[in-house]
Short mmCIF file of C-alpha atoms in Angstrom, two decimals:
data_model
loop_
_atom_site.label_atom_id
_atom_site.label_comp_id
_atom_site.label_asym_id
_atom_site.label_seq_id
_atom_site.Cartn_x
_atom_site.Cartn_y
_atom_site.Cartn_z
CA MET A 1 -9.35 -9.26 42.28
CA ARG A 2 -6.47 -12.29 42.86
CA ALA A 3 -5.51 -10.50 45.91
CA LEU A 4 -9.05 -10.36 47.62
CA ARG A 5 -9.83 -13.91 46.48
CA TYR A 6 -6.34 -15.16 48.48
CA PHE A 7 -7.11 -12.96 51.15
CA ILE A 8 -10.50 -14.56 51.61
CA CYS A 9 -9.50 -17.85 51.21
CA SER A 10 -6.78 -17.38 53.88
CA MET A 11 -9.52 -15.79 56.35
CA CYS A 12 -11.58 -18.97 55.48
CA VAL A 13 -8.93 -21.31 56.71
CA PHE A 14 -8.08 -19.10 59.67
CA PHE A 15 -11.84 -18.14 61.08
CA ILE A 16 -13.48 -21.49 60.19
CA PHE A 17 -10.81 -24.28 60.61
CA ASN A 18 -8.85 -22.29 63.19
CA PHE A 19 -5.72 -23.68 64.09
CA ASN A 20 -6.20 -27.09 63.10
CA SER A 21 -4.87 -26.88 59.36
CA PHE A 22 -1.49 -26.36 58.06
CA SER A 23 -2.57 -24.37 55.16
CA GLN A 24 0.08 -22.19 53.41
CA ASN A 25 -2.87 -19.42 53.14
CA ARG A 26 -3.70 -19.67 56.81
CA LYS A 27 0.30 -19.19 57.53
CA GLU A 28 0.67 -16.20 55.39
CA ILE A 29 -2.31 -14.44 56.74
CA ILE A 30 -1.38 -15.00 60.38
CA LYS A 31 2.33 -13.88 59.52
CA SER A 32 0.97 -10.90 58.12
CA LEU A 33 -0.97 -9.69 61.37
CA SER A 34 0.52 -7.53 63.97
CA LEU A 35 -0.33 -8.57 67.45
CA LYS A 36 -2.58 -6.19 67.93
CA ASP A 37 -5.01 -7.24 64.77
CA LYS A 38 -4.26 -10.52 66.24
CA ILE A 39 -5.80 -9.71 69.60
CA TRP A 40 -8.56 -7.97 67.62
CA VAL A 41 -9.16 -10.70 65.20
CA MET A 42 -9.79 -13.34 68.06
CA LYS A 43 -12.15 -10.64 69.91
CA ASN A 44 -14.09 -10.32 67.04
CA TYR A 45 -14.19 -13.76 65.69
CA SER A 46 -18.16 -13.59 64.99
CA SER A 47 -17.92 -10.90 62.96
CA MET A 48 -15.10 -11.83 60.96
CA LYS A 49 -16.95 -14.69 60.33
CA LYS A 50 -19.91 -12.72 58.78
CA ALA A 51 -17.27 -10.66 57.10
CA TYR A 52 -15.71 -13.76 55.17
CA LYS A 53 -19.49 -14.82 53.98
CA ILE A 54 -19.85 -11.50 52.82
CA SER A 55 -16.49 -10.92 51.09
CA LEU A 56 -17.11 -14.36 48.99
CA GLY A 57 -20.71 -13.37 47.85
CA VAL A 58 -18.87 -9.50 46.76
CA LEU A 59 -16.46 -11.83 45.11
CA LYS A 60 -19.02 -13.67 43.02
CA THR A 61 -20.52 -10.73 42.49
CA MET A 62 -17.52 -9.00 40.74
CA ASP A 63 -16.67 -12.16 39.13
CA SER A 64 -19.85 -11.93 37.24
CA LEU A 65 -19.49 -8.20 36.33
CA ASN A 66 -16.16 -9.05 35.16
CA ARG A 67 -17.19 -11.36 32.71
CA GLU A 68 -19.07 -8.57 31.27
CA ASN A 69 -16.34 -6.31 31.02
CA PHE A 70 -17.91 -4.02 33.31
CA LEU A 71 -16.06 -0.42 33.77
CA GLY A 72 -13.12 -1.95 31.93
CA GLY A 73 -12.88 -5.11 33.46
CA ASN A 74 -10.82 -6.12 36.44
CA THR A 75 -7.33 -3.77 35.80
CA GLU A 76 -5.51 -3.02 38.51
CA GLY A 77 -5.95 0.32 39.89
CA GLY A 78 -9.16 1.13 37.59
CA LYS A 79 -12.58 2.00 37.63
CA PHE A 80 -13.41 -1.73 38.39
CA ASP A 81 -11.00 -1.81 41.15
CA ALA A 82 -12.64 1.16 42.76
CA PHE A 83 -16.01 -0.27 42.37
CA ARG A 84 -14.92 -3.34 44.05
CA HIS A 85 -13.81 -1.78 46.91
CA ILE A 86 -16.66 0.49 47.42
CA TYR A 87 -19.30 -2.18 46.97
CA TRP A 88 -16.99 -4.57 49.30
CA THR A 89 -17.06 -2.23 52.26
CA TYR A 90 -20.67 -1.04 51.84
CA SER A 91 -21.63 -4.81 52.25
CA LEU A 92 -19.54 -5.20 55.11
CA THR A 93 -20.86 -2.12 56.92
CA LYS A 94 -24.35 -3.19 56.41
CA GLU A 95 -23.60 -6.32 58.37
CA ILE A 96 -20.82 -5.59 60.80
CA GLY A 97 -20.54 -1.98 61.42
CA GLU A 98 -18.52 1.00 60.26
CA GLU A 99 -15.56 0.83 62.60
CA LYS A 100 -15.27 -3.15 62.24
CA THR A 101 -15.47 -2.66 58.40
CA ARG A 102 -12.44 0.00 58.56
CA ARG A 103 -10.45 -2.41 60.82
CA VAL A 104 -11.00 -5.44 58.11
CA GLY A 105 -10.15 -3.16 55.13
CA GLU A 106 -6.79 -2.12 57.22
CA ILE A 107 -6.04 -5.61 57.83
CA TYR A 108 -6.57 -6.66 54.06
CA GLU A 109 -4.07 -3.62 53.04
CA ASN A 110 -1.82 -4.74 55.56
CA TYR A 111 -1.84 -8.13 54.15
CA ASN A 112 -0.92 -6.38 50.57
CA ARG A 113 2.00 -4.89 52.21
CA TYR A 114 3.14 -8.20 53.69
CA ILE A 115 3.21 -9.50 50.23
CA PHE A 116 5.01 -6.92 48.63
CA ASN A 117 7.58 -7.22 51.40
CA ASN A 118 7.89 -10.86 50.59
CA SER A 119 8.02 -10.99 46.96
CA ASP A 120 10.27 -10.25 44.31
CA TYR A 121 7.58 -8.84 41.96
CA SER A 122 4.64 -7.59 43.61
CA GLY A 123 1.56 -6.00 42.26
CA TYR A 124 1.11 -3.96 45.32
CA ASP A 125 2.40 -0.32 46.09
CA SER A 126 1.67 2.74 48.55
CA VAL A 127 -0.45 4.39 45.74
CA SER A 128 -2.54 1.17 45.33
CA MET A 129 -3.11 0.97 49.23
CA ALA A 130 -3.97 4.77 49.60
CA MET A 131 -6.56 4.29 46.51
CA ASP A 132 -8.20 1.27 48.14
CA LEU A 133 -8.26 3.09 51.58
CA PHE A 134 -9.67 6.03 50.04
CA ASN A 135 -12.48 4.25 48.30
CA ASN A 136 -13.31 1.63 51.16
CA GLU A 137 -14.31 5.09 53.02
CA ILE A 138 -16.61 5.84 49.99
CA GLY A 139 -18.38 2.31 50.66
CA ILE A 140 -18.73 2.94 54.75
CA GLU A 141 -20.23 6.57 53.83
CA LEU A 142 -22.63 5.10 51.25
CA GLU A 143 -24.08 2.73 53.61
CA LYS A 144 -25.13 5.66 56.07
CA SER A 145 -27.44 6.41 53.06
CA LYS A 146 -29.58 3.56 53.49
CA ILE A 147 -29.78 3.50 49.29
CA ALA A 148 -32.01 0.64 48.29
CA ASP A 149 -29.99 -2.72 47.44
CA SER A 150 -31.79 -2.52 44.01
CA LEU A 151 -30.13 0.92 43.42
CA ILE A 152 -26.77 0.07 44.68
CA PHE A 153 -25.17 -0.82 41.50
CA ASN A 154 -25.92 2.34 39.85
CA GLU A 155 -25.22 4.48 43.00
CA ILE A 156 -21.49 3.45 42.85
CA THR A 157 -20.95 3.70 38.99
CA ASN A 158 -22.28 7.30 39.45
CA ILE A 159 -19.98 8.03 42.19
CA ILE A 160 -17.32 6.86 40.06
CA PHE A 161 -18.26 8.98 36.78
CA LEU A 162 -18.47 11.75 38.96
CA GLY A 163 -15.04 11.58 39.71
CA LYS A 164 -15.50 11.12 43.42
CA ALA A 165 -13.83 8.07 44.10
CA LYS A 166 -9.91 7.63 43.27
CA ILE A 167 -8.05 5.33 40.45
CA VAL A 168 -4.38 5.02 39.59
CA LYS A 169 -3.57 7.53 36.85
CA LYS A 170 -2.82 5.34 33.57
CA ASN A 171 -2.62 6.10 29.81
CA THR A 172 -4.80 4.18 27.15
CA LEU A 173 -2.52 0.91 27.22
CA GLU A 174 -3.15 0.69 30.93
CA GLN A 175 0.43 1.99 31.61
CA SER A 176 0.84 3.90 34.74
CA LEU A 177 1.79 7.52 34.64
CA ASP A 178 3.86 10.15 36.62
CA GLU A 179 2.43 13.87 37.16
CA ASN A 180 4.12 14.49 34.19
CA ASP A 181 2.53 11.92 31.86
CA ASN A 182 5.87 10.17 31.35
CA VAL A 183 5.06 6.01 31.37
CA ILE A 184 6.52 4.24 34.67
CA PRO A 185 7.91 1.13 33.70
CA GLU A 186 6.35 -2.16 35.42
CA GLU A 187 9.73 -3.26 36.64
CA GLU A 188 10.40 0.13 38.34
CA TRP A 189 7.10 0.71 40.79
CA LYS A 190 6.57 -2.96 41.41
CA LYS A 191 9.89 -3.00 43.24
CA LYS A 192 9.54 -0.01 45.18
CA TRP A 193 6.88 0.96 47.58
CA ILE A 194 6.94 4.47 47.49
CA ASN A 195 7.42 5.40 43.79
CA ASN A 196 6.18 7.91 41.19
CA ARG A 197 2.61 6.53 40.49
CA LYS A 198 -0.10 8.77 41.19
CA LEU A 199 -3.83 8.78 42.16
CA VAL A 200 -6.50 10.88 39.84
CA ASN A 201 -10.04 11.50 40.34
CA SER A 202 -12.15 8.13 38.73
CA ASN A 203 -13.77 10.41 36.09
CA TYR A 204 -9.92 10.89 34.53
CA LYS A 205 -9.57 10.51 30.89
CA PRO A 206 -6.17 9.54 29.54
CA LYS A 207 -4.57 11.66 26.90
CA GLN A 208 -4.45 9.96 23.61
#
């Protein structure tokens, strides 16, 4: 959740204060954007301001759920993480549409890749990116069902417990596992974009 918060703060500075601020956040988000994405962002300025406002609301909601230890709390690659991305893109799609939501999600993941490339010990990798993009699509598709807002939390929770979303394969100690259930040390996968971590269905139950 820290990554999304930092990304949104960067968006705020960039989209609301534009080029008048010397904020480090603004500089980092601009650096992470390709020329193609920069052009797209400027052409969709209004939609991005809406996306920023919606994202703040999602973060506030997720903060409340995290305090209740909902779905195990805010653990990297877990059910809560999956819920957050589904709810985020569902909320964005309602307001700015499918294609713009998908593009915002991709820009966010590119930002995570940028942080990985410029950090000695990042919590991002290709597996977490694949997980986020997969779950983003669930949120986008869910919006098409036109489900009532009062039912959306239950619907996303059901999706997760039915195994339709993706999470990172871990043991009961929240250690990442490879395909043979061997623990992958953090210092190994956090330094390799391509590593042996695996995605599993969100109803996966780790062995004791």
